Amino acid sequence: MNQDTHLKLTNRVSVIGSVTDFTYKWGLNAGLTDDEALRLALAVDELVTDVVLFAFGDEEGTFDLIYRWTPSDVEVIVRELGEPFDPERHTYDPDRALREGNFEGAGLELIRHLVDDFVFLNKGRQGKEFRLIKRTTAEHIAEAVPYEAINKPVEPAPETTYTIRPVTRDDAETIAKLIYRTYGYTYNKEELYFPKKIEMALERGEKFGVLAQTAEGEPVGYFAVLRTTDSRIGEVGEAVVSPPHRRRGLMKRMLARLVEMAKERNLLGLFGEAVTVHTISQRTNLRLGFQSTALLLNAFPTAKYRGLVEKYPQDVSVVIDFLPLKPAPSVRRYLPPAYLPLLTDLYASLGTKVHSAPVRTLRSSETARTDDRFNLEYRHAVIVVEQFGKDLAERVRHTVETLRHKGIRTFFIDLPLDDPGTIPATEMLRREGFYFCGLMPLFHRERDYLRLQRTFRRFRFDRIEVFSEQARRIKRFIEEEMSCGTT
């Protein structure tokens, strides 16, 4: 399982060189080319130098670096509690630099040129956060497969038998070709077009999967579980069946094998993000015992779904389907009154009796603590509340405003259901324009979360296709809540 690398450093000049060296080597290990790793290291060097020299004045302080890897990009997060600072007020002006010798803002401008995305978040009492994002590059599978290969008319394949086996790193190119020949350029997880990225994810244990083959050995299906970074659950997040071999039960057989493999790896549960462009994935999940627990509105940008539908006219919403592998018979949770009946039934569908814990005395700290995760490509953000505080509303407003300027259009907030602070926080966030999204079982550190959502994209509920009665109930509930403002 991929874990973030976390460094805590003092603001001494002597740490700069060591951090730069570490960043370069970490970047290479994360799959960056030599030039990409060097550019990331130079960007971190520039930023850490600014923090060491200017963030704390003459005082001694500490700051944090978090290194985060995914198959598609790497991210370095710098957090510090130094003096207030707004990079928008320190922009670089080349004319001023030539005229006056004033190079204010040049360091930040250099960082922007060295990385693909540079984001600044002012988190109030929680300090400041700088995020440097560098996308990884690798050979695209299109260089090995001509585009014409995906445009042939689809005829059902002759009847044959199929075997399901675990994938290995040697299957990376086979998987990429299968995705490309089936979906062209339309599959929403771009890293699957790069064999090297697939190979690296398998090597790191980031995912495990199965391959479906015909009796002649032709690969015609692939399904994988992605390990989450902060909990013992996995996402059934990558799936493809070659069009001539569809409607033969391959998806169900592959998923059944993945469930067995997940149990062997001692995972506590599996979840799927089933698109609502069609109900194929939702039907498969339901047949294997998954239960719908949430509906994420406008979770991904629109795309074409080759062989299924033409271009979808709005951003894609997804149903969260969850399968507990070790269900808890009963739990005590702090359930917000507005959502208590629905959450109680969602727990019951997972085989768990939930007891609503009463809130007697609630003490809130001054400062909230959140883990803000965002995806600029998908245009959504997830704010995970780690500690409730009196400034939570202000913090959320500021984060939403900042990330909207970066193109984020949909926001999700995860509130821990084993914390009494979730009840007042839910009412506060509803007043801020957030609505019900659903139950996210075991999603962070093996804890259950209530997810709320707010989207700034237009959409129509009648274009969202859901299959199970439970998913339809969640959809109706959200639609009614949004139409009324609150329920």
Coordinates of C-alpha atoms in Angstrom, one line a residue:
M1 CA 0.0 0.0 0.0
N2 CA 1.3 3.4 -0.9
Q3 CA 2.0 5.6 2.1
D4 CA 2.9 9.3 2.1
T5 CA 6.5 10.2 3.1
H6 CA 6.5 12.8 5.9
L7 CA 9.5 14.9 6.9
K8 CA 9.5 17.4 9.8
L9 CA 12.3 19.9 9.6
T10 CA 13.7 22.9 11.4
N11 CA 14.2 26.2 9.7
R12 CA 18.0 25.9 9.4
V13 CA 19.9 26.5 6.2
S14 CA 21.7 23.2 6.6
V15 CA 18.5 21.3 5.8
I16 CA 18.1 22.7 2.3
G17 CA 20.7 20.6 0.5
S18 CA 19.5 17.4 2.1
V19 CA 15.9 18.1 1.2
T20 CA 16.9 18.8 -2.4
D21 CA 18.9 15.6 -2.7
F22 CA 16.1 13.6 -1.1
T23 CA 13.5 15.1 -3.5
Y24 CA 15.6 14.3 -6.5
K25 CA 16.1 10.6 -5.5
W26 CA 12.4 10.3 -4.4
G27 CA 11.3 11.7 -7.7
L28 CA 13.3 9.1 -9.7
N29 CA 12.0 6.3 -7.5
A30 CA 8.4 7.6 -8.2
G31 CA 8.8 7.2 -11.9
L32 CA 10.0 10.7 -13.0
T33 CA 12.6 11.0 -15.7
D34 CA 16.0 12.4 -14.7
D35 CA 15.0 15.9 -16.0
E36 CA 11.6 15.8 -14.4
A37 CA 13.1 14.8 -11.0
L38 CA 15.7 17.5 -11.3
R39 CA 13.0 20.2 -12.0
L40 CA 10.9 19.0 -9.0
A41 CA 14.0 19.1 -6.8
L42 CA 14.9 22.6 -7.9
A43 CA 11.3 23.7 -7.2
V44 CA 11.4 22.2 -3.7
D45 CA 14.8 23.8 -3.2
E46 CA 13.5 27.2 -4.1
L47 CA 10.4 26.9 -1.9
V48 CA 12.2 25.4 1.1
T49 CA 14.8 28.2 0.9
D50 CA 12.0 30.8 1.1
V51 CA 10.5 29.0 4.1
V52 CA 13.8 28.7 6.0
L53 CA 14.9 32.3 5.3
F54 CA 11.6 34.2 5.6
A55 CA 8.7 32.3 7.1
F56 CA 9.7 32.6 10.7
G57 CA 11.6 35.8 10.9
D58 CA 14.4 35.5 13.5
E59 CA 12.6 32.8 15.4
E60 CA 13.2 29.0 15.3
G61 CA 10.4 27.0 13.8
T62 CA 9.5 23.7 12.2
F63 CA 7.8 22.9 8.9
D64 CA 6.5 19.7 7.2
L65 CA 7.1 18.2 3.8
I66 CA 4.7 15.4 2.6
Y67 CA 5.6 13.4 -0.5
R68 CA 2.6 11.8 -2.3
W69 CA 2.7 9.5 -5.3
T70 CA 0.0 8.3 -7.7
P71 CA 0.4 6.4 -11.0
S72 CA -0.3 9.7 -12.8
D73 CA 1.5 12.3 -10.8
V74 CA 3.7 13.2 -7.8
E75 CA 2.9 15.8 -5.3
V76 CA 5.1 17.6 -2.7
I77 CA 3.2 19.4 0.1
V78 CA 5.0 22.0 2.2
R79 CA 3.1 23.1 5.4
E80 CA 4.3 25.8 7.8
L81 CA 3.0 28.0 10.6
G82 CA 5.2 31.0 9.8
E83 CA 4.2 34.6 9.2
P84 CA 1.1 35.3 7.1
F85 CA 1.9 35.5 3.4
D86 CA -0.2 35.9 0.2
P87 CA 1.7 35.0 -3.0
E88 CA -0.8 36.9 -5.1
R89 CA 0.6 40.1 -3.5
H90 CA 4.2 39.2 -4.4
T91 CA 4.0 38.7 -8.2
Y92 CA 7.1 38.9 -10.4
D93 CA 7.4 41.9 -12.7
P94 CA 10.2 41.5 -15.3
D95 CA 10.1 45.1 -16.2
R96 CA 10.4 46.2 -12.6
A97 CA 13.3 43.8 -12.2
L98 CA 15.2 45.3 -15.1
R99 CA 14.3 48.9 -14.1
E100 CA 14.8 48.8 -10.4
G101 CA 16.6 45.5 -9.7
N102 CA 13.6 44.4 -7.7
F103 CA 13.2 40.6 -8.1
E104 CA 10.3 40.2 -5.7
G105 CA 8.2 37.2 -6.6
A106 CA 10.9 35.7 -8.9
G107 CA 11.2 32.6 -6.8
L108 CA 7.5 31.8 -7.0
E109 CA 7.5 32.4 -10.7
L110 CA 10.4 30.0 -11.1
I111 CA 8.6 27.3 -9.2
R112 CA 5.5 27.7 -11.4
H113 CA 7.7 27.1 -14.5
L114 CA 9.4 24.1 -12.9
V115 CA 6.2 22.1 -12.0
D116 CA 2.9 21.4 -13.7
D117 CA 0.7 22.9 -11.0
F118 CA 1.5 25.1 -8.0
V119 CA -1.2 25.7 -5.5
F120 CA -1.2 27.8 -2.4
L121 CA -3.7 27.3 0.5
N122 CA -4.0 29.7 3.4
K123 CA -5.4 27.5 6.2
G124 CA -5.8 30.2 8.9
R125 CA -4.7 29.0 12.3
Q126 CA -3.6 25.8 10.6
G127 CA -0.9 27.7 8.7
K128 CA 0.0 27.8 5.0
E129 CA 0.2 25.0 2.5
F130 CA 2.1 25.0 -0.8
R131 CA 1.5 22.1 -3.2
L132 CA 3.8 21.3 -6.1
I133 CA 2.5 18.8 -8.6
K134 CA 4.5 17.1 -11.4
R135 CA 2.8 14.7 -13.8
T136 CA 4.7 11.6 -14.7
T137 CA 5.4 10.8 -18.4
A138 CA 5.9 7.5 -20.1
E139 CA 5.5 5.9 -23.5
H140 CA 1.9 6.0 -24.5
I141 CA 0.4 2.7 -25.7
A142 CA -0.8 4.6 -28.9
E143 CA 2.8 4.5 -30.1
A144 CA 2.5 0.7 -30.2
V145 CA -1.1 0.3 -31.5
P146 CA -2.4 2.1 -34.5
Y147 CA -5.6 4.1 -33.8
E148 CA -7.4 2.3 -36.6
A149 CA -7.3 -0.9 -34.6
I150 CA -10.1 0.4 -32.3
N151 CA -12.5 1.5 -35.1
K152 CA -13.3 -1.9 -36.5
P153 CA -17.0 -2.9 -36.4
V154 CA -17.8 -5.0 -33.4
E155 CA -19.0 -8.5 -34.1
P156 CA -19.6 -11.1 -31.3
A157 CA -16.6 -13.4 -30.9
P158 CA -17.1 -17.2 -31.5
E159 CA -18.1 -19.1 -28.4
T160 CA -15.1 -20.1 -26.3
T161 CA -14.1 -20.9 -22.7
Y162 CA -12.3 -18.4 -20.5
T163 CA -9.8 -18.5 -17.7
I164 CA -9.3 -15.9 -15.0
R165 CA -5.8 -15.5 -13.6
P166 CA -3.9 -12.9 -11.4
V167 CA -2.0 -10.2 -13.4
T168 CA 1.7 -9.7 -13.1
R169 CA 4.0 -6.8 -14.0
D170 CA 4.7 -8.6 -17.3
D171 CA 1.0 -8.0 -18.2
A172 CA 1.4 -4.2 -18.2
E173 CA 1.5 -3.7 -21.9
T174 CA -1.3 -6.2 -22.5
I175 CA -3.5 -4.2 -20.1
A176 CA -2.7 -0.9 -21.8
K177 CA -3.4 -2.3 -25.3
L178 CA -6.7 -3.8 -24.1
I179 CA -7.8 -0.4 -22.7
Y180 CA -6.8 1.4 -25.8
R181 CA -8.4 -1.0 -28.3
T182 CA -11.6 -1.0 -26.3
Y183 CA -12.0 2.7 -25.4
G184 CA -9.7 4.6 -27.7
Y185 CA -8.7 7.8 -25.9
T186 CA -11.9 8.0 -23.8
Y187 CA -11.0 5.9 -20.6
N188 CA -11.1 8.2 -17.6
K189 CA -7.9 6.9 -16.0
E190 CA -5.1 8.1 -18.2
E191 CA -2.4 6.2 -16.4
L192 CA -3.7 3.0 -18.0
Y193 CA -2.4 4.1 -21.4
F194 CA 1.1 3.9 -20.1
P195 CA 2.5 0.4 -19.5
K196 CA 5.4 1.7 -17.4
K197 CA 2.9 3.3 -14.9
I198 CA 0.9 0.1 -14.7
E199 CA 4.0 -2.0 -14.1
M200 CA 5.2 0.4 -11.4
A201 CA 1.8 0.3 -9.6
L202 CA 1.8 -3.5 -9.6
E203 CA 5.4 -3.6 -8.3
R204 CA 4.6 -1.2 -5.5
G205 CA 1.5 -3.2 -4.4
E206 CA -0.7 -0.2 -5.2
K207 CA -3.1 -2.6 -6.9
F208 CA -3.8 -6.2 -7.7
G209 CA -5.9 -7.6 -10.5
V210 CA -7.0 -10.4 -12.8
L211 CA -6.9 -11.0 -16.5
A212 CA -9.5 -12.9 -18.5
Q213 CA -8.2 -15.0 -21.4
T214 CA -9.8 -17.1 -24.1
A215 CA -9.0 -20.8 -24.6
E216 CA -6.5 -19.6 -27.2
G217 CA -4.8 -17.3 -24.7
E218 CA -6.1 -14.0 -26.0
P219 CA -6.5 -11.4 -23.2
V220 CA -10.1 -10.0 -23.4
G221 CA -10.8 -8.7 -19.9
Y222 CA -9.1 -6.9 -17.0
F223 CA -10.3 -5.9 -13.5
A224 CA -8.2 -4.5 -10.7
V225 CA -8.5 -3.4 -7.1
L226 CA -6.7 -0.2 -6.1
R227 CA -5.3 -0.1 -2.6
T228 CA -6.3 3.1 -0.7
T229 CA -3.5 5.1 1.0
D230 CA -5.0 5.5 4.5
S231 CA -7.4 2.6 5.2
R232 CA -7.6 -1.2 4.7
I233 CA -10.1 -1.1 1.9
G234 CA -9.7 -1.2 -1.9
E235 CA -11.5 0.3 -4.9
V236 CA -12.6 -1.9 -7.7
G237 CA -11.5 0.9 -10.0
E238 CA -10.2 -0.4 -13.3
A239 CA -12.3 -2.7 -15.5
V240 CA -12.5 -3.5 -19.2
V241 CA -14.0 -6.3 -21.3
S242 CA -13.3 -6.4 -25.0
P243 CA -16.6 -5.6 -26.9
P244 CA -16.8 -8.9 -28.8
H245 CA -16.7 -10.8 -25.5
R246 CA -19.3 -8.8 -23.5
R247 CA -22.5 -10.1 -22.0
R248 CA -20.8 -13.5 -21.2
G249 CA -20.5 -13.0 -17.5
L250 CA -16.8 -12.1 -17.5
M251 CA -17.1 -9.0 -15.4
K252 CA -18.9 -10.9 -12.7
R253 CA -16.4 -13.8 -12.8
M254 CA -13.4 -11.4 -12.6
L255 CA -15.0 -9.4 -9.7
A256 CA -15.7 -12.6 -7.8
R257 CA -12.0 -13.6 -8.0
L258 CA -11.0 -10.1 -6.9
V259 CA -13.2 -10.4 -3.8
E260 CA -11.4 -13.7 -2.9
M261 CA -8.0 -12.0 -3.4
A262 CA -9.0 -9.0 -1.2
K263 CA -10.0 -11.4 1.6
E264 CA -6.6 -13.2 1.2
R265 CA -4.9 -9.7 1.6
N266 CA -6.9 -9.1 4.8
L267 CA -8.8 -6.1 3.5
L268 CA -11.8 -5.0 5.4
G269 CA -14.0 -4.0 2.4
L270 CA -14.2 -3.1 -1.2
F271 CA -15.9 -0.2 -2.9
G272 CA -16.7 0.8 -6.5
E273 CA -17.3 4.1 -8.1
A274 CA -20.0 3.1 -10.6
V275 CA -20.7 5.7 -13.3
T276 CA -24.3 6.7 -13.7
V277 CA -24.0 7.1 -17.5
H278 CA -25.3 3.5 -17.6
T279 CA -26.1 0.9 -15.0
I280 CA -23.8 -2.0 -16.1
S281 CA -21.3 -1.6 -13.3
Q282 CA -24.0 -1.1 -10.7
R283 CA -25.8 -4.3 -11.8
T284 CA -22.6 -6.3 -11.5
N285 CA -21.8 -4.9 -8.1
L286 CA -25.3 -5.6 -6.8
R287 CA -25.2 -9.2 -8.0
L288 CA -22.0 -9.8 -5.9
G289 CA -23.5 -8.3 -2.7
F290 CA -22.3 -4.7 -2.9
Q291 CA -24.7 -2.1 -1.5
S292 CA -25.1 1.5 -2.7
T293 CA -24.2 3.9 0.1
A294 CA -23.6 7.3 -1.7
L295 CA -24.2 9.3 -4.8
L296 CA -21.3 11.7 -5.8
L297 CA -22.6 14.5 -8.1
N298 CA -20.4 15.7 -10.9
A299 CA -17.5 13.7 -9.7
F300 CA -15.7 13.6 -13.1
P301 CA -15.6 15.6 -16.3
T302 CA -17.7 14.3 -19.1
A303 CA -16.3 11.7 -21.6
K304 CA -17.3 9.4 -24.4
Y305 CA -18.1 5.9 -23.5
R306 CA -17.2 4.0 -26.6
G307 CA -19.6 1.1 -27.4
L308 CA -22.0 2.2 -24.7
V309 CA -23.3 5.7 -25.3
E310 CA -22.3 8.8 -27.2
K311 CA -20.8 11.8 -25.4
Y312 CA -22.5 12.4 -22.1
P313 CA -24.0 15.9 -21.9
Q314 CA -22.9 16.7 -18.3
D315 CA -20.2 15.9 -15.8
V316 CA -20.4 12.2 -14.6
S317 CA -21.9 11.4 -11.3
V318 CA -21.0 8.1 -9.6
V319 CA -22.6 5.7 -7.1
I320 CA -20.5 4.4 -4.3
D321 CA -21.1 0.6 -3.9
F322 CA -19.6 -1.0 -0.8
L323 CA -18.9 -4.6 0.1
P324 CA -17.9 -5.2 3.7
L325 CA -15.5 -8.2 4.0
K326 CA -15.7 -8.3 7.8
P327 CA -18.9 -6.6 8.7
A328 CA -19.3 -5.3 12.3
P329 CA -22.6 -6.6 13.9
S330 CA -23.2 -3.3 15.7
V331 CA -21.6 0.2 16.1
R332 CA -22.3 3.4 17.9
R333 CA -22.3 6.5 15.7
Y334 CA -23.2 10.2 16.0
L335 CA -25.9 10.5 13.3
P336 CA -27.1 14.0 12.3
P337 CA -30.9 14.1 12.9
A338 CA -31.7 15.2 9.3
Y339 CA -30.0 12.0 8.0
L340 CA -30.6 9.6 10.8
P341 CA -33.3 7.3 9.2
L342 CA -31.4 7.1 5.9
L343 CA -28.0 6.4 7.5
T344 CA -29.6 3.8 9.8
D345 CA -30.9 1.9 6.8
L346 CA -27.6 2.2 4.9
Y347 CA -25.8 0.6 7.8
A348 CA -28.5 -2.1 8.0
S349 CA -27.9 -2.9 4.3
L350 CA -24.2 -3.6 5.2
G351 CA -25.2 -6.0 7.9
T352 CA -24.6 -3.6 10.8
K353 CA -27.0 -2.4 13.4
V354 CA -26.2 1.3 14.2
H355 CA -27.0 2.8 17.6
S356 CA -27.3 6.6 17.5
A357 CA -25.1 8.0 20.2
P358 CA -26.5 11.0 22.1
V359 CA -24.5 14.2 22.3
R360 CA -24.3 15.4 25.9
T361 CA -21.4 17.7 26.3
L362 CA -19.5 18.9 23.3
R363 CA -16.2 20.6 23.5
S364 CA -14.7 22.2 20.4
S365 CA -11.1 23.3 20.0
E366 CA -10.4 26.7 18.6
T367 CA -8.7 25.3 15.5
A368 CA -10.1 22.7 13.0
R369 CA -7.7 20.4 11.2
T370 CA -8.4 19.2 7.7
D371 CA -6.7 17.1 5.0
D372 CA -7.5 18.8 1.7
R373 CA -7.2 16.5 -1.3
F374 CA -7.9 17.8 -4.8
N375 CA -7.6 16.6 -8.4
L376 CA -7.2 19.4 -10.9
E377 CA -7.8 17.0 -13.8
Y378 CA -11.1 15.7 -12.4
R379 CA -12.0 19.1 -11.0
H380 CA -13.1 17.9 -7.6
A381 CA -11.8 18.1 -4.0
V382 CA -12.2 16.1 -0.9
I383 CA -11.9 17.8 2.5
V384 CA -11.4 15.3 5.3
V385 CA -12.1 16.7 8.7
E386 CA -9.5 15.3 11.2
Q387 CA -10.4 17.6 14.1
F388 CA -13.4 19.8 14.6
G389 CA -12.8 23.4 15.6
K390 CA -14.7 26.7 15.9
D391 CA -13.1 28.0 12.7
L392 CA -14.3 25.1 10.5
A393 CA -16.9 27.1 8.6
E394 CA -14.4 29.8 7.8
R395 CA -11.8 27.3 6.8
V396 CA -14.1 25.5 4.4
R397 CA -15.3 28.8 2.9
H398 CA -11.7 29.8 2.2
T399 CA -10.7 26.4 0.8
V400 CA -13.7 26.4 -1.5
E401 CA -13.0 30.0 -2.7
T402 CA -9.2 29.3 -3.3
L403 CA -9.7 26.0 -5.2
R404 CA -12.6 27.4 -7.3
H405 CA -10.0 29.8 -8.7
K406 CA -7.9 26.7 -9.7
G407 CA -10.8 25.2 -11.6
I408 CA -12.3 22.9 -8.9
R409 CA -16.0 22.7 -9.4
T410 CA -17.2 20.0 -7.0
F411 CA -16.4 19.7 -3.3
F412 CA -16.9 16.7 -0.9
I413 CA -16.5 16.9 2.9
D414 CA -15.9 13.8 5.0
L415 CA -17.1 14.0 8.6
P416 CA -16.1 11.2 11.1
L417 CA -19.2 9.5 12.4
D418 CA -17.5 8.4 15.6
D419 CA -17.0 12.0 16.6
P420 CA -19.9 14.0 18.2
G421 CA -18.6 17.1 16.4
T422 CA -20.1 15.7 13.2
I423 CA -23.7 16.6 14.3
P424 CA -23.3 20.4 14.7
A425 CA -20.8 20.5 11.8
T426 CA -23.4 18.9 9.5
E427 CA -26.0 21.6 10.3
M428 CA -23.3 24.3 9.8
L429 CA -22.2 22.9 6.5
R430 CA -25.8 22.6 5.2
R431 CA -26.1 26.3 5.9
E432 CA -23.0 26.8 3.8
G433 CA -24.7 25.1 0.8
F434 CA -23.6 21.5 1.3
Y435 CA -26.0 18.6 0.9
F436 CA -26.1 14.9 1.6
C437 CA -23.8 12.6 -0.4
G438 CA -23.8 9.4 1.5
L439 CA -22.1 7.0 3.9
M440 CA -18.4 6.2 3.3
P441 CA -17.6 3.1 5.3
L442 CA -14.1 2.7 6.6
F443 CA -12.8 5.3 4.2
H444 CA -10.1 6.9 6.3
R445 CA -8.1 5.1 9.0
E446 CA -10.7 2.3 9.2
R447 CA -13.3 4.9 10.4
D448 CA -16.8 5.5 8.9
Y449 CA -17.6 9.0 7.5
L450 CA -20.6 11.0 6.5
R451 CA -19.9 12.7 3.1
L452 CA -21.5 16.0 2.2
Q453 CA -21.2 17.6 -1.2
R454 CA -21.5 20.9 -3.0
T455 CA -21.2 21.3 -6.8
F456 CA -20.9 24.5 -8.9
R457 CA -21.7 22.7 -12.1
R458 CA -25.1 22.5 -13.7
F459 CA -26.6 19.1 -14.2
R460 CA -29.9 17.3 -14.5
F461 CA -31.0 14.5 -12.1
D462 CA -33.0 12.8 -14.9
R463 CA -29.7 12.0 -16.7
I464 CA -28.3 10.2 -13.7
E465 CA -29.0 6.5 -14.1
V466 CA -29.1 4.4 -10.9
F467 CA -30.1 0.8 -10.6
S468 CA -30.7 -0.5 -7.0
E469 CA -33.7 0.6 -5.0
Q470 CA -31.2 1.9 -2.3
A471 CA -29.4 4.1 -4.9
R472 CA -32.7 5.4 -6.1
R473 CA -33.7 6.3 -2.6
I474 CA -30.4 8.2 -2.1
K475 CA -30.9 10.0 -5.4
R476 CA -34.4 11.1 -4.4
F477 CA -33.3 12.2 -1.0
I478 CA -30.5 14.4 -2.4
E479 CA -32.8 15.8 -5.1
E480 CA -35.4 16.7 -2.5
E481 CA -32.9 18.3 -0.2
M482 CA -31.4 20.4 -3.0
S483 CA -34.8 21.5 -4.2
C484 CA -35.8 22.6 -0.7
G485 CA -32.5 24.1 0.4
T486 CA -32.6 21.8 3.4
T487 CA -34.8 18.9 4.6

